[in-house]
Structures are given as C-alpha cells and as structure tokens.
Amino acid sequence: MLEVKEVSVAYGVIEALRNISFTVGKGEIVALIGANGAGKTTTLRTISGLLRAKKGQIFYKGQDITRLPPYKIVELGLTQVPEGRRVFSRMTVLENLEMGGYVLRSRSELKAGLERVFERFPRLAERKYQLAGTLSGGEQQMLAMGRALMSRPELLLLDEPSMGLAPLLVREVFSIIQEINKAGTTILLVEQNAHMALSIAHRAYVLQTGEITLEGPASELAQKPEVRRAYLGE
Amino acid sequence: MLLQQIINGLTLGATYALIALGYTMVYGIIQLINFAHGDIYMIGAFIGVAAVAIFHQNFFLTLATAMLACVILGVTIERVAYRPLRRAPRLNLLITTIGVSIFLETFMTVLKGPQPTGFPTVLKNVTLRVGELEFSSIQLVILLVSLVLMVGLQIIIKYTKIGKAMRAASEDYDTASLMGININRVISFTFAIGSALAAAGGVLVGIYFNSVSPYMGVTAGLKAFVAAVLGGIGNIPGAMLGGLLLGLAEVFGVAAGFSTYKDAIAFTLLIIILLVRPTGLLGRPIQRKV
Ligand SMILES: Nc1ncnc2c1ncn2[C@@H]1O[C@H](COP(=O)(O)OP(=O)(O)OP(=O)(O)O)[C@@H](O)[C@H]1O
Ligand SMILES: [Mg+2]
C-alpha cells in the first residue's frame, strides 16, 4: 500500500535520512522504532508531504506521491496524527473534528464521521464544546486520533501516540490502535516505546541515525539481542 | 462635549480598525507584516472615485466595486510577489512588501499626479442633531458600514468552513495542512478579506475627508499597523479594539490641545505598549517553539 524507495531527506546540509526503503502492506500494523533523533518524525513528515525528499520516491496505492502537497495526500486517504498531538487548542473539540473532516464532500458524511468518532471516543462527545487546549493529555491524544479518523483514512500514520501518557492510558491507546486496524485501516506506527509497539505490530523496522538497520516480523525483532539491549531496556 | 468627542473618535477609529484587520489576519497566518497593505487602502479609495462616476452616485455600488477590485489586486499581489518567496528568509519577503508598496504609490502618482484630489459627492452630507450632540450623516454611514463589515467578518471566521480553516492555519500551519486544508487557498482568502476591508476603509475615509492621494496609505497604514500591534498582532478582536482606541486617543489628544502632535500620538502609544505589554492588549504570550 505504501512504498518508500531509497529516500534521503536533509535539513540544510545535515542529512536526517539516508537512503531508507520500506513498505507497508494493506491491513498491516507496521512499527518504526528508533531512539531520539533517529529520524522517525522526519520520515512521517516526508510521507505526508510536509518535507521534500532530496532523493528517492514514495508510492501510495501505486501512485507517486513524492511531490504532492500535503492536502492532496490527505485527499488520497493517507492521514497523520502528528507527534505531540497538535490539537488546535483555541478551537473546540467539535471544531477540531470538523477540521479532521475537512476533505469530506457533504454534510451527511461529516455527520456520519462525527457519530463514528463519538462512538469510539465517548469522552469527546461529552466535551464537544470545550476548548481543545483545556483537555487533559490523554483526552488530547483521543481527540488527535479521532480528528484523523474523521477523513476515513485507509492508511493512518501515528507519531508517538504514547508520548507523555500514564501506563494505563498507553495500554488504552494501543488497544484503540488495534481496533482501528481491525476495522480496516492500515497503520504505520512510530514509537520510542518499542515494547508496546512490537507487541501490537505485525512487522517492524528499526531506524538508527537516519538508516534502517533491522527489519522483520515484530515478534522476531523483539527476540533479537541487539533490539532488546537498545530499545527494550535489557 | 465628551460624547461628541467619543463619536468623532469612534468614526476615525473604525476606519483604522478596517485597515488593521488586514495586517493582523495576514500576520496571524504567515507571520508577515504586509507593508503594501496601506496602499491597497489607497487604491481602494481611487477606485471608489472612479466608480462614483460610473455608477451615478450610488454609494453601495461604489463601495462594492472598490472592495471587489481590491480583492483581485490583493490576491494577485500575494500570488505573484509573495507566494514564490514563501520558503525564502523572512526578511526577503518583508522587503518585497515594501517594494510592492513603493510600486503602487509610484504607479498612482504617475497616473493621477501627487496632489490630493477631492472625492466626488456620493453621500448627502447633512448634520444630524440629537440634543447637544452633532454629527454628520457621513459619520453615521462610516460607523454603520464598519459595524456591518466587522460583524460579517466575525461570522465568517466563527462559522464558515473556510473561516475555521483560517483559525486552524493561524494556530498551526503544518497541522492544518495535515487535515487536508489547502493552505494556499486559505492564504488567498485571507488576503481577499483583508483587501476588501481596506478598500472599504479607503472609500469611507476618502468621503469623510473629501481627499484622495497616492500617499494617503502611508500614514494611515502605519497607524493601522500600530492599532493592530496595540490590540495584539494576529488577534482579530484585538485589531478592532486597537483601531477604536487609537481613533479615540487621537481625537482626545487634539481636543486636549496637542493637535500639532496628532500623528505622534499613535507612535507614542506604540512605544508605551511595546514597553508595558509587548503582546498587545488581547495578544497571547509569545509561544516559543520547542
Ligand atoms: N527542523 C529541523 N532542522 C534541522 N534539523 C532537524 C529538524 N528537525 C529534525 N532535525 C534533525 O533531524 C534528526 C531526526 O529528527 P526527527 O525529529 O526525525 O527524530 P525522531 O526520530 O522523530 O526523534 P524523537 O524520538 O525525539 O521524536 C535529528 O538529528 C534532528 O536534530
Ligand atoms: Mg519524533
């Protein structure tokens, strides 16, 4: 469904990604794990069109999206929940969700989208008219995910959804991700919490200072001594 | 005659507010001070003068024509001169806006000469009296038109899809584009609205002072910019408040005997605000990027 082919990205003269290649198949949960500064966020921002690849190509459902502007990529069904949630804090919960549904063509689609999201996240329904900036961290993560689901994405990119959440909430977020996947959305998950990510992913890639160093089925990667040492704290 | 001065101050202030809104909306989205904005106001006034002749003294058609023409002008300037520099250093863009400003002023000077011309009669100027209070029908029209435009703006920003997209983009540009919002379209729309309001201001001021000139946008633009900073740059109600306060300050300053220093009042206010409350009256604390 997604194919990243020999992509390099640089910030000025500093190369953040060097020749990375990976794929995400339809229906999969693929995890991309790596330490701080490895280039995970850079990878997702490049896929979404916020950053331009210096070299290489990105294909989504067979179409070359390397040079498309972000809004066109969303229209194709590829949506991202950015790192740090980034809810629109001065807008209400409802308005945030409406922005998530910006690409929907009709009012009835928007209404159906809201119903779906409120069903999955009842907390958001209770807080419809609250300013998003006044939500708790966990609620903001739910809003960021609900907002991304509004456009009915076929491929969802998630950038560290567990960041800054209490262990109980982390569990909840990951089980929601599994539910979303079971309902038919393909997922590319970026995480520092490698333990949780590997426990729900089908396959995984390890990113180390801008290069992919390991890849394989998640359960196999979780057994490798170098992964256990570097990312699972053993 | 306190009330009398307040009416005069609000009339002047409303015109500053109309211009200030364009500065603040554009700043809110692309963090750019568009120095050519005052010149859009000037062009609006000139188009108003031309439109009066075409539409046989119909005020609303005159106003609408000036606004529409400036929408086209404002959007075109952004498209042609500013957009190609979106990723260039901020300073390049700022200097470009000054270049566009000089271009527009020179263009009108060549076309119409540097001397101010009068605004042909388009509104009956009768003096209305309510008890001790005296004001002209023109003042009343200025206040009403400004009120309608500002309420209209609030409705657009609060309830329409594009208005919400504007708020989202001004809060977080990148995340807004991750929602599928076409940021270029939002920016065009912002320039359109700002230019329309400035043109309305130009026509109203042209009628009020019965004077239009190629350099009328320089002082008015600077003052409106002060008004925007006063209210908190990037903040829409702030620009309205800042404009009204500035108008009041000028009128009261003149009444208190400082008429020679009328134009200095705005900048004195600016200095005080920058010292005491750099984010402006309604501005939020400056957010540092993490
Ligand atoms: N805007 C930028 N300008 C310059 N360098 C940047 C910029 N953004 C990121 N970098 C650099 O690129 C590298 C990769 O950063 P990136 O944000 O992709 O890492 P990450 O894997 O997401 O890290 P984290 O787990 O901390 O979120 C880092 O060395 C970082 O310093
Ligand atoms: Mg990151």
PDB file of N, CA and C in Angstrom, chain A residues 45 48 50 70-71 74 79-80 82 86-91 95 98-100 102-104 147, chain B residues 87 158 161-162 164-165 167-168 170-172 174-182 186 284 287:
ATOM      1  N   ARG A  45       6.862  12.972   8.286  1.00  0.00           N
ATOM      2  CA  ARG A  45       6.591  14.285   7.685  1.00  0.00           C
ATOM      3  C   ARG A  45       6.889  14.278   6.182  1.00  0.00           C
ATOM      4  N   SER A  48       3.951  12.536   4.434  1.00  0.00           N
ATOM      5  CA  SER A  48       2.767  13.399   4.369  1.00  0.00           C
ATOM      6  C   SER A  48       2.967  14.634   3.493  1.00  0.00           C
ATOM      7  N   LEU A  50       5.025  17.212   4.097  1.00  0.00           N
ATOM      8  CA  LEU A  50       5.459  18.438   4.784  1.00  0.00           C
ATOM      9  C   LEU A  50       6.931  18.712   4.545  1.00  0.00           C
ATOM     10  N   PRO A  70       0.649  18.417   0.910  1.00  0.00           N
ATOM     11  CA  PRO A  70       0.017  17.636   1.972  1.00  0.00           C
ATOM     12  C   PRO A  70      -1.484  17.443   1.793  1.00  0.00           C
ATOM     13  N   TYR A  71      -2.203  18.482   1.375  1.00  0.00           N
ATOM     14  CA  TYR A  71      -3.661  18.338   1.328  1.00  0.00           C
ATOM     15  C   TYR A  71      -4.107  17.312   0.289  1.00  0.00           C
ATOM     16  N   VAL A  74      -3.767  13.840   1.812  1.00  0.00           N
ATOM     17  CA  VAL A  74      -4.890  13.530   2.705  1.00  0.00           C
ATOM     18  C   VAL A  74      -6.111  13.123   1.877  1.00  0.00           C
ATOM     19  N   THR A  79      -3.569   9.775   6.166  1.00  0.00           N
ATOM     20  CA  THR A  79      -3.678  10.814   7.192  1.00  0.00           C
ATOM     21  C   THR A  79      -2.656  10.568   8.299  1.00  0.00           C
ATOM     22  N   GLN A  80      -2.252  11.655   8.954  1.00  0.00           N
ATOM     23  CA  GLN A  80      -1.262  11.516  10.017  1.00  0.00           C
ATOM     24  C   GLN A  80      -1.737  12.125  11.339  1.00  0.00           C
ATOM     25  N   PRO A  82       0.073  13.800  14.176  1.00  0.00           N
ATOM     26  CA  PRO A  82       1.448  14.253  14.370  1.00  0.00           C
ATOM     27  C   PRO A  82       1.951  14.066  15.801  1.00  0.00           C
ATOM     28  N   ARG A  86      -0.755  17.994  18.805  1.00  0.00           N
ATOM     29  CA  ARG A  86      -1.033  19.185  17.996  1.00  0.00           C
ATOM     30  C   ARG A  86      -2.521  19.425  17.741  1.00  0.00           C
ATOM     31  N   VAL A  87      -3.328  19.356  18.792  1.00  0.00           N
ATOM     32  CA  VAL A  87      -4.730  19.749  18.612  1.00  0.00           C
ATOM     33  C   VAL A  87      -4.774  21.260  18.444  1.00  0.00           C
ATOM     34  N   PHE A  88      -5.835  21.770  17.823  1.00  0.00           N
ATOM     35  CA  PHE A  88      -5.977  23.219  17.706  1.00  0.00           C
ATOM     36  C   PHE A  88      -6.530  23.719  19.034  1.00  0.00           C
ATOM     37  N   SER A  89      -5.661  24.258  19.875  1.00  0.00           N
ATOM     38  CA  SER A  89      -6.039  24.467  21.276  1.00  0.00           C
ATOM     39  C   SER A  89      -7.077  25.569  21.459  1.00  0.00           C
ATOM     40  N   ARG A  90      -7.119  26.514  20.532  1.00  0.00           N
ATOM     41  CA  ARG A  90      -8.092  27.601  20.683  1.00  0.00           C
ATOM     42  C   ARG A  90      -9.410  27.298  19.970  1.00  0.00           C
ATOM     43  N   MET A  91      -9.555  26.076  19.494  1.00  0.00           N
ATOM     44  CA  MET A  91     -10.813  25.676  18.867  1.00  0.00           C
ATOM     45  C   MET A  91     -11.457  24.593  19.732  1.00  0.00           C
ATOM     46  N   GLU A  95     -14.981  21.586  16.670  1.00  0.00           N
ATOM     47  CA  GLU A  95     -14.320  22.262  15.546  1.00  0.00           C
ATOM     48  C   GLU A  95     -13.060  21.516  15.119  1.00  0.00           C
ATOM     49  N   GLU A  98     -14.212  18.754  13.035  1.00  0.00           N
ATOM     50  CA  GLU A  98     -14.631  19.258  11.718  1.00  0.00           C
ATOM     51  C   GLU A  98     -13.424  19.506  10.816  1.00  0.00           C
ATOM     52  N   MET A  99     -12.329  19.988  11.409  1.00  0.00           N
ATOM     53  CA  MET A  99     -11.124  20.189  10.609  1.00  0.00           C
ATOM     54  C   MET A  99     -10.593  18.850  10.120  1.00  0.00           C
ATOM     55  N   GLY A 100     -10.680  17.823  10.988  1.00  0.00           N
ATOM     56  CA  GLY A 100     -10.275  16.488  10.566  1.00  0.00           C
ATOM     57  C   GLY A 100     -11.099  16.004   9.386  1.00  0.00           C
ATOM     58  N   TYR A 102     -12.221  17.869   7.022  1.00  0.00           N
ATOM     59  CA  TYR A 102     -12.197  18.950   6.023  1.00  0.00           C
ATOM     60  C   TYR A 102     -12.344  18.447   4.591  1.00  0.00           C
ATOM     61  N   VAL A 103     -11.805  17.262   4.316  1.00  0.00           N
ATOM     62  CA  VAL A 103     -11.838  16.776   2.928  1.00  0.00           C
ATOM     63  C   VAL A 103     -13.177  16.106   2.569  1.00  0.00           C
ATOM     64  N   LEU A 104     -14.040  15.920   3.570  1.00  0.00           N
ATOM     65  CA  LEU A 104     -15.324  15.288   3.269  1.00  0.00           C
ATOM     66  C   LEU A 104     -16.162  16.227   2.416  1.00  0.00           C
ATOM     67  N   ARG A 147      -9.747  13.005  15.351  1.00  0.00           N
ATOM     68  CA  ARG A 147      -9.673  14.002  14.284  1.00  0.00           C
ATOM     69  C   ARG A 147      -9.134  13.369  13.000  1.00  0.00           C
TER      70      ARG A 147
ATOM     71  N   ARG B  87       9.186  30.203   1.058  1.00  0.00           N
ATOM     72  CA  ARG B  87      10.222  29.445   1.752  1.00  0.00           C
ATOM     73  C   ARG B  87      11.541  30.192   1.871  1.00  0.00           C
ATOM     74  N   LYS B 158     -16.023  32.594  12.483  1.00  0.00           N
ATOM     75  CA  LYS B 158     -16.508  31.687  13.507  1.00  0.00           C
ATOM     76  C   LYS B 158     -17.263  30.494  12.927  1.00  0.00           C
ATOM     77  N   LYS B 161     -16.726  27.164   6.928  1.00  0.00           N
ATOM     78  CA  LYS B 161     -15.670  26.164   6.819  1.00  0.00           C
ATOM     79  C   LYS B 161     -14.314  26.838   6.571  1.00  0.00           C
ATOM     80  N   ILE B 162     -14.295  27.793   5.642  1.00  0.00           N
ATOM     81  CA  ILE B 162     -13.024  28.455   5.320  1.00  0.00           C
ATOM     82  C   ILE B 162     -12.568  29.315   6.504  1.00  0.00           C
ATOM     83  N   LYS B 164     -13.070  28.654   9.687  1.00  0.00           N
ATOM     84  CA  LYS B 164     -12.488  27.745  10.673  1.00  0.00           C
ATOM     85  C   LYS B 164     -11.095  27.293  10.204  1.00  0.00           C
ATOM     86  N   ALA B 165     -10.979  27.062   8.897  1.00  0.00           N
ATOM     87  CA  ALA B 165      -9.682  26.664   8.363  1.00  0.00           C
ATOM     88  C   ALA B 165      -8.654  27.778   8.592  1.00  0.00           C
ATOM     89  N   ARG B 167      -8.643  29.875  11.117  1.00  0.00           N
ATOM     90  CA  ARG B 167      -8.235  29.817  12.526  1.00  0.00           C
ATOM     91  C   ARG B 167      -7.275  28.669  12.756  1.00  0.00           C
ATOM     92  N   ALA B 168      -7.576  27.520  12.151  1.00  0.00           N
ATOM     93  CA  ALA B 168      -6.700  26.363  12.325  1.00  0.00           C
ATOM     94  C   ALA B 168      -5.312  26.677  11.774  1.00  0.00           C
ATOM     95  N   SER B 170      -3.911  29.557  11.362  1.00  0.00           N
ATOM     96  CA  SER B 170      -3.178  30.572  12.092  1.00  0.00           C
ATOM     97  C   SER B 170      -2.666  30.016  13.415  1.00  0.00           C
ATOM     98  N   GLU B 171      -3.286  28.948  13.875  1.00  0.00           N
ATOM     99  CA  GLU B 171      -2.772  28.346  15.104  1.00  0.00           C
ATOM    100  C   GLU B 171      -1.620  27.390  14.808  1.00  0.00           C
ATOM    101  N   ASP B 172      -1.753  26.605  13.771  1.00  0.00           N
ATOM    102  CA  ASP B 172      -0.732  25.595  13.472  1.00  0.00           C
ATOM    103  C   ASP B 172      -0.798  25.225  11.987  1.00  0.00           C
ATOM    104  N   ASP B 174       1.301  23.677   9.869  1.00  0.00           N
ATOM    105  CA  ASP B 174       1.602  22.320   9.401  1.00  0.00           C
ATOM    106  C   ASP B 174       0.456  21.358   9.705  1.00  0.00           C
ATOM    107  N   THR B 175      -0.044  21.426  10.934  1.00  0.00           N
ATOM    108  CA  THR B 175      -1.117  20.502  11.300  1.00  0.00           C
ATOM    109  C   THR B 175      -2.360  20.784  10.465  1.00  0.00           C
ATOM    110  N   ALA B 176      -2.617  22.058  10.177  1.00  0.00           N
ATOM    111  CA  ALA B 176      -3.766  22.384   9.329  1.00  0.00           C
ATOM    112  C   ALA B 176      -3.622  21.704   7.969  1.00  0.00           C
ATOM    113  N   SER B 177      -2.408  21.680   7.427  1.00  0.00           N
ATOM    114  CA  SER B 177      -2.284  21.039   6.118  1.00  0.00           C
ATOM    115  C   SER B 177      -2.401  19.519   6.243  1.00  0.00           C
ATOM    116  N   LEU B 178      -2.079  18.977   7.420  1.00  0.00           N
ATOM    117  CA  LEU B 178      -2.278  17.535   7.628  1.00  0.00           C
ATOM    118  C   LEU B 178      -3.761  17.163   7.719  1.00  0.00           C
ATOM    119  N   MET B 179      -4.618  18.173   7.881  1.00  0.00           N
ATOM    120  CA  MET B 179      -6.067  17.926   7.909  1.00  0.00           C
ATOM    121  C   MET B 179      -6.641  17.897   6.493  1.00  0.00           C
ATOM    122  N   GLY B 180      -5.811  18.187   5.506  1.00  0.00           N
ATOM    123  CA  GLY B 180      -6.316  18.253   4.140  1.00  0.00           C
ATOM    124  C   GLY B 180      -6.729  19.664   3.752  1.00  0.00           C
ATOM    125  N   ILE B 181      -6.320  20.641   4.563  1.00  0.00           N
ATOM    126  CA  ILE B 181      -6.632  22.033   4.227  1.00  0.00           C
ATOM    127  C   ILE B 181      -5.607  22.532   3.209  1.00  0.00           C
ATOM    128  N   ASN B 182      -6.103  23.106   2.115  1.00  0.00           N
ATOM    129  CA  ASN B 182      -5.201  23.689   1.117  1.00  0.00           C
ATOM    130  C   ASN B 182      -4.785  25.076   1.613  1.00  0.00           C
ATOM    131  N   VAL B 186      -6.335  29.114   1.693  1.00  0.00           N
ATOM    132  CA  VAL B 186      -6.635  29.866   2.919  1.00  0.00           C
ATOM    133  C   VAL B 186      -5.901  31.211   2.903  1.00  0.00           C
ATOM    134  N   ARG B 284      -1.796  36.966  22.978  1.00  0.00           N
ATOM    135  CA  ARG B 284      -1.396  35.893  23.877  1.00  0.00           C
ATOM    136  C   ARG B 284       0.095  35.970  24.087  1.00  0.00           C
ATOM    137  N   GLN B 287       4.582  32.380  22.084  1.00  0.00           N
ATOM    138  CA  GLN B 287       4.870  30.968  22.277  1.00  0.00           C
ATOM    139  C   GLN B 287       6.200  30.644  21.629  1.00  0.00           C
TER     140      GLN B 287
END
